[in-house]
Amino acid sequence: MPTSFWRSPELRDHISRLDRSGFAVEFLRRNTTYRRDHARLQRRIARRDVDADAECAAFVRRWGLCFCSCSR
């Protein structure tokens, strides 16, 4: 994605309407290190090289993720 897009009024408008979790999703979706780490996790689980639950827990801790169903 070109850096000029990051400065576009459309993107600024979109981002300004996001809540905290929406902003976090947008950040992670564009973060190459996160995407690489997630792809590696998926490959390792698919090959059954690791304990999937333990690896997912480590991934969540590493990235500071919290998956919950909260009603507001």
Tab-separated table of N, CA, C and O in Angstrom:
chain	number	residue	atom	x	y	z
A	1	MET	N	0.853	-1.168	0.000
A	1	MET	CA	0.000	0.000	0.000
A	1	MET	C	0.902	1.235	0.000
A	1	MET	O	1.784	1.360	0.835
A	2	PRO	N	0.681	2.138	-0.948
A	2	PRO	CA	1.533	3.330	-1.006
A	2	PRO	C	1.371	4.203	0.241
A	2	PRO	O	0.282	4.307	0.810
A	3	THR	N	2.477	4.809	0.661
A	3	THR	CA	2.417	5.659	1.853
A	3	THR	C	1.519	6.862	1.655
A	3	THR	O	0.948	7.359	2.626
A	4	SER	N	1.361	7.310	0.431
A	4	SER	CA	0.483	8.458	0.195
A	4	SER	C	-0.955	8.136	0.607
A	4	SER	O	-1.701	9.008	1.038
A	5	PHE	N	-1.335	6.858	0.505
A	5	PHE	CA	-2.680	6.452	0.902
A	5	PHE	C	-2.911	6.704	2.385
A	5	PHE	O	-4.006	7.041	2.809
A	6	TRP	N	-1.859	6.530	3.190
A	6	TRP	CA	-1.991	6.727	4.634
A	6	TRP	C	-2.354	8.163	4.986
A	6	TRP	O	-2.865	8.438	6.046
A	7	ARG	N	-2.063	9.068	4.085
A	7	ARG	CA	-2.347	10.480	4.358
A	7	ARG	C	-3.617	10.958	3.666
A	7	ARG	O	-3.940	12.130	3.711
A	8	SER	N	-4.321	10.057	3.044
A	8	SER	CA	-5.516	10.452	2.294
A	8	SER	C	-6.641	10.859	3.241
A	8	SER	O	-6.790	10.298	4.335
A	9	PRO	N	-7.451	11.827	2.838
A	9	PRO	CA	-8.587	12.241	3.678
A	9	PRO	C	-9.567	11.093	3.924
A	9	PRO	O	-10.147	10.996	5.003
A	10	GLU	N	-9.741	10.214	2.941
A	10	GLU	CA	-10.668	9.086	3.097
A	10	GLU	C	-10.215	8.159	4.231
A	10	GLU	O	-11.027	7.734	5.049
A	11	LEU	N	-8.935	7.863	4.253
A	11	LEU	CA	-8.430	6.978	5.300
A	11	LEU	C	-8.497	7.660	6.657
A	11	LEU	O	-8.903	7.046	7.642
A	12	ARG	N	-8.123	8.912	6.718
A	12	ARG	CA	-8.207	9.642	7.991
A	12	ARG	C	-9.632	9.630	8.516
A	12	ARG	O	-9.872	9.422	9.707
A	13	ASP	N	-10.596	9.830	7.638
A	13	ASP	CA	-12.005	9.828	8.032
A	13	ASP	C	-12.419	8.445	8.549
A	13	ASP	O	-13.070	8.323	9.582
A	14	HIS	N	-12.004	7.409	7.827
A	14	HIS	CA	-12.319	6.030	8.231
A	14	HIS	C	-11.722	5.721	9.602
A	14	HIS	O	-12.414	5.211	10.491
A	15	ILE	N	-10.461	6.036	9.792
A	15	ILE	CA	-9.779	5.734	11.044
A	15	ILE	C	-10.371	6.528	12.205
A	15	ILE	O	-10.499	6.019	13.318
A	16	SER	N	-10.763	7.746	11.952
A	16	SER	CA	-11.295	8.571	13.044
A	16	SER	C	-12.622	8.026	13.577
A	16	SER	O	-13.001	8.342	14.691
A	17	ARG	N	-13.309	7.190	12.795
A	17	ARG	CA	-14.578	6.621	13.242
A	17	ARG	C	-14.432	5.264	13.925
A	17	ARG	O	-15.401	4.706	14.402
A	18	LEU	N	-13.224	4.744	13.990
A	18	LEU	CA	-13.016	3.425	14.581
A	18	LEU	C	-12.958	3.492	16.097
A	18	LEU	O	-12.446	4.459	16.659
A	19	ASP	N	-13.459	2.437	16.739
A	19	ASP	CA	-13.248	2.321	18.175
A	19	ASP	C	-11.856	1.717	18.389
A	19	ASP	O	-11.138	1.431	17.434
A	20	ARG	N	-11.490	1.503	19.635
A	20	ARG	CA	-10.137	1.021	19.922
A	20	ARG	C	-9.848	-0.330	19.287
A	20	ARG	O	-8.788	-0.539	18.710
A	21	SER	N	-10.778	-1.254	19.393
A	21	SER	CA	-10.527	-2.577	18.818
A	21	SER	C	-10.496	-2.525	17.297
A	21	SER	O	-9.713	-3.228	16.661
A	22	GLY	N	-11.324	-1.684	16.698
A	22	GLY	CA	-11.289	-1.520	15.241
A	22	GLY	C	-9.964	-0.951	14.769
A	22	GLY	O	-9.406	-1.381	13.754
A	23	PHE	N	-9.439	0.016	15.524
A	23	PHE	CA	-8.137	0.584	15.183
A	23	PHE	C	-7.046	-0.476	15.315
A	23	PHE	O	-6.158	-0.586	14.465
A	24	ALA	N	-7.128	-1.290	16.373
A	24	ALA	CA	-6.139	-2.351	16.576
A	24	ALA	C	-6.156	-3.341	15.415
A	24	ALA	O	-5.104	-3.766	14.928
A	25	VAL	N	-7.338	-3.703	14.966
A	25	VAL	CA	-7.458	-4.624	13.822
A	25	VAL	C	-6.803	-4.015	12.589
A	25	VAL	O	-6.046	-4.680	11.880
A	26	GLU	N	-7.088	-2.760	12.328
A	26	GLU	CA	-6.496	-2.093	11.160
A	26	GLU	C	-4.983	-2.028	11.278
A	26	GLU	O	-4.265	-2.218	10.295
A	27	PHE	N	-4.480	-1.758	12.472
A	27	PHE	CA	-3.035	-1.706	12.680
A	27	PHE	C	-2.407	-3.067	12.398
A	27	PHE	O	-1.438	-3.180	11.645
A	28	LEU	N	-2.956	-4.114	13.013
A	28	LEU	CA	-2.377	-5.448	12.855
A	28	LEU	C	-2.497	-5.952	11.422
A	28	LEU	O	-1.580	-6.599	10.910
A	29	ARG	N	-3.583	-5.649	10.780
A	29	ARG	CA	-3.787	-6.114	9.409
A	29	ARG	C	-2.743	-5.538	8.454
A	29	ARG	O	-2.396	-6.147	7.449
A	30	ARG	N	-2.192	-4.392	8.798
A	30	ARG	CA	-1.178	-3.754	7.959
A	30	ARG	C	0.246	-3.990	8.447
A	30	ARG	O	1.197	-3.589	7.801
A	31	ASN	N	0.405	-4.637	9.594
A	31	ASN	CA	1.712	-4.840	10.197
A	31	ASN	C	2.347	-6.106	9.623
A	31	ASN	O	1.885	-7.220	9.881
A	32	THR	N	3.421	-5.937	8.867
A	32	THR	CA	4.038	-7.091	8.194
A	32	THR	C	4.611	-8.107	9.178
A	32	THR	O	4.562	-9.307	8.916
A	33	THR	N	5.138	-7.643	10.298
A	33	THR	CA	5.688	-8.571	11.286
A	33	THR	C	4.578	-9.433	11.886
A	33	THR	O	4.725	-10.648	12.035
A	34	TYR	N	3.452	-8.809	12.205
A	34	TYR	CA	2.307	-9.551	12.738
A	34	TYR	C	1.815	-10.568	11.707
A	34	TYR	O	1.583	-11.731	12.032
A	35	ARG	N	1.667	-10.131	10.475
A	35	ARG	CA	1.161	-11.026	9.431
A	35	ARG	C	2.103	-12.205	9.215
A	35	ARG	O	1.656	-13.345	9.038
A	36	ARG	N	3.393	-11.954	9.246
A	36	ARG	CA	4.380	-13.021	9.078
A	36	ARG	C	4.301	-13.994	10.257
A	36	ARG	O	4.329	-15.215	10.073
A	37	ASP	N	4.202	-13.460	11.462
A	37	ASP	CA	4.115	-14.286	12.661
A	37	ASP	C	2.840	-15.138	12.634
A	37	ASP	O	2.860	-16.326	12.958
A	38	HIS	N	1.726	-14.542	12.226
A	38	HIS	CA	0.462	-15.272	12.155
A	38	HIS	C	0.530	-16.380	11.100
A	38	HIS	O	0.074	-17.510	11.345
A	39	ALA	N	1.114	-16.087	9.946
A	39	ALA	CA	1.242	-17.101	8.893
A	39	ALA	C	2.115	-18.261	9.376
A	39	ALA	O	1.806	-19.434	9.125
A	40	ARG	N	3.192	-17.941	10.090
A	40	ARG	CA	4.074	-18.975	10.635
A	40	ARG	C	3.309	-19.837	11.638
A	40	ARG	O	3.414	-21.071	11.619
A	41	LEU	N	2.544	-19.214	12.493
A	41	LEU	CA	1.725	-19.945	13.459
A	41	LEU	C	0.775	-20.900	12.738
A	41	LEU	O	0.672	-22.080	13.090
A	42	GLN	N	0.089	-20.407	11.727
A	42	GLN	CA	-0.870	-21.235	10.979
A	42	GLN	C	-0.176	-22.423	10.312
A	42	GLN	O	-0.702	-23.536	10.329
A	43	ARG	N	1.001	-22.193	9.730
A	43	ARG	CA	1.742	-23.293	9.085
A	43	ARG	C	2.146	-24.356	10.107
A	43	ARG	O	1.997	-25.551	9.858
A	44	ARG	N	2.654	-23.904	11.251
A	44	ARG	CA	3.098	-24.848	12.280
A	44	ARG	C	1.922	-25.665	12.807
A	44	ARG	O	2.048	-26.874	13.032
A	45	ILE	N	0.799	-25.041	13.003
A	45	ILE	CA	-0.382	-25.761	13.481
A	45	ILE	C	-0.865	-26.741	12.414
A	45	ILE	O	-1.201	-27.890	12.718
A	46	ALA	N	-0.884	-26.307	11.155
A	46	ALA	CA	-1.345	-27.176	10.064
A	46	ALA	C	-0.457	-28.417	9.926
A	46	ALA	O	-0.950	-29.507	9.629
A	47	ARG	N	0.843	-28.237	10.156
A	47	ARG	CA	1.764	-29.382	10.075
A	47	ARG	C	1.718	-30.241	11.332
A	47	ARG	O	2.362	-31.285	11.391
A	48	ARG	N	0.988	-29.767	12.329
A	48	ARG	CA	0.879	-30.464	13.617
A	48	ARG	C	2.237	-30.610	14.291
A	48	ARG	O	2.505	-31.593	14.978
A	49	ASP	N	3.096	-29.602	14.074
A	49	ASP	CA	4.423	-29.595	14.693
A	49	ASP	C	4.376	-29.194	16.162
A	49	ASP	O	5.340	-29.408	16.881
A	50	VAL	N	3.292	-28.565	16.577
A	50	VAL	CA	3.239	-27.964	17.904
A	50	VAL	C	1.888	-28.218	18.552
A	50	VAL	O	0.932	-28.615	17.899
A	51	ASP	N	1.816	-27.954	19.833
A	51	ASP	CA	0.546	-27.968	20.548
A	51	ASP	C	-0.187	-26.682	20.166
A	51	ASP	O	0.268	-25.584	20.504
A	52	ALA	N	-1.271	-26.797	19.444
A	52	ALA	CA	-1.982	-25.630	18.899
A	52	ALA	C	-2.425	-24.668	20.002
A	52	ALA	O	-2.275	-23.448	19.861
A	53	ASP	N	-2.963	-25.207	21.096
A	53	ASP	CA	-3.429	-24.329	22.179
A	53	ASP	C	-2.281	-23.541	22.796
A	53	ASP	O	-2.396	-22.338	23.038
A	54	ALA	N	-1.170	-24.206	23.029
A	54	ALA	CA	-0.007	-23.537	23.626
A	54	ALA	C	0.553	-22.483	22.676
A	54	ALA	O	0.918	-21.379	23.102
A	55	GLU	N	0.635	-22.818	21.402
A	55	GLU	CA	1.163	-21.859	20.427
A	55	GLU	C	0.253	-20.647	20.280
A	55	GLU	O	0.719	-19.517	20.176
A	56	CYS	N	-1.063	-20.891	20.261
A	56	CYS	CA	-2.006	-19.772	20.164
A	56	CYS	C	-1.912	-18.881	21.396
A	56	CYS	O	-1.937	-17.649	21.288
A	57	ALA	N	-1.775	-19.500	22.562
A	57	ALA	CA	-1.643	-18.717	23.798
A	57	ALA	C	-0.378	-17.867	23.761
A	57	ALA	O	-0.395	-16.693	24.157
A	58	ALA	N	0.709	-18.424	23.271
A	58	ALA	CA	1.962	-17.670	23.168
A	58	ALA	C	1.817	-16.525	22.169
A	58	ALA	O	2.299	-15.411	22.402
A	59	PHE	N	1.148	-16.785	21.070
A	59	PHE	CA	0.915	-15.759	20.046
A	59	PHE	C	0.097	-14.606	20.624
A	59	PHE	O	0.428	-13.440	20.445
A	60	VAL	N	-0.953	-14.944	21.357
A	60	VAL	CA	-1.816	-13.940	21.979
A	60	VAL	C	-1.018	-13.090	22.964
A	60	VAL	O	-1.127	-11.865	22.981
A	61	ARG	N	-0.194	-13.743	23.780
A	61	ARG	CA	0.637	-12.991	24.744
A	61	ARG	C	1.638	-12.100	24.019
A	61	ARG	O	1.837	-10.946	24.392
A	62	ARG	N	2.272	-12.652	22.985
A	62	ARG	CA	3.303	-11.914	22.246
A	62	ARG	C	2.738	-10.631	21.644
A	62	ARG	O	3.389	-9.601	21.636
A	63	TRP	N	1.509	-10.693	21.153
A	63	TRP	CA	0.918	-9.535	20.480
A	63	TRP	C	-0.048	-8.752	21.374
A	63	TRP	O	-0.628	-7.767	20.940
A	64	GLY	N	-0.221	-9.183	22.604
A	64	GLY	CA	-1.095	-8.458	23.529
A	64	GLY	C	-2.551	-8.485	23.116
A	64	GLY	O	-3.286	-7.526	23.306
A	65	LEU	N	-2.970	-9.612	22.548
A	65	LEU	CA	-4.340	-9.728	22.057
A	65	LEU	C	-5.274	-10.209	23.152
A	65	LEU	O	-4.875	-10.887	24.083
A	66	CYS	N	-6.521	-9.836	23.004
A	66	CYS	CA	-7.556	-10.271	23.933
A	66	CYS	C	-8.808	-10.549	23.109
A	66	CYS	O	-9.326	-9.652	22.451
A	67	PHE	N	-9.227	-11.790	23.105
A	67	PHE	CA	-10.438	-12.157	22.388
A	67	PHE	C	-11.528	-12.398	23.413
A	67	PHE	O	-11.437	-13.312	24.221
A	68	CYS	N	-12.521	-11.567	23.404
A	68	CYS	CA	-13.594	-11.723	24.374
A	68	CYS	C	-14.912	-11.305	23.744
A	68	CYS	O	-14.952	-10.591	22.748
A	69	SER	N	-15.979	-11.772	24.333
A	69	SER	CA	-17.299	-11.342	23.869
A	69	SER	C	-17.879	-10.442	24.949
A	69	SER	O	-18.445	-10.906	25.921
A	70	CYS	N	-17.655	-9.173	24.783
A	70	CYS	CA	-18.117	-8.192	25.763
A	70	CYS	C	-19.316	-7.468	25.189
A	70	CYS	O	-19.310	-7.063	24.031
A	71	SER	N	-20.334	-7.327	25.981
A	71	SER	CA	-21.474	-6.522	25.515
A	71	SER	C	-21.405	-5.178	26.215
A	71	SER	O	-21.133	-5.094	27.402
A	72	ARG	N	-21.646	-4.145	25.469
A	72	ARG	CA	-21.591	-2.791	26.025
A	72	ARG	C	-22.934	-2.160	25.990
A	72	ARG	O	-23.749	-2.350	25.232
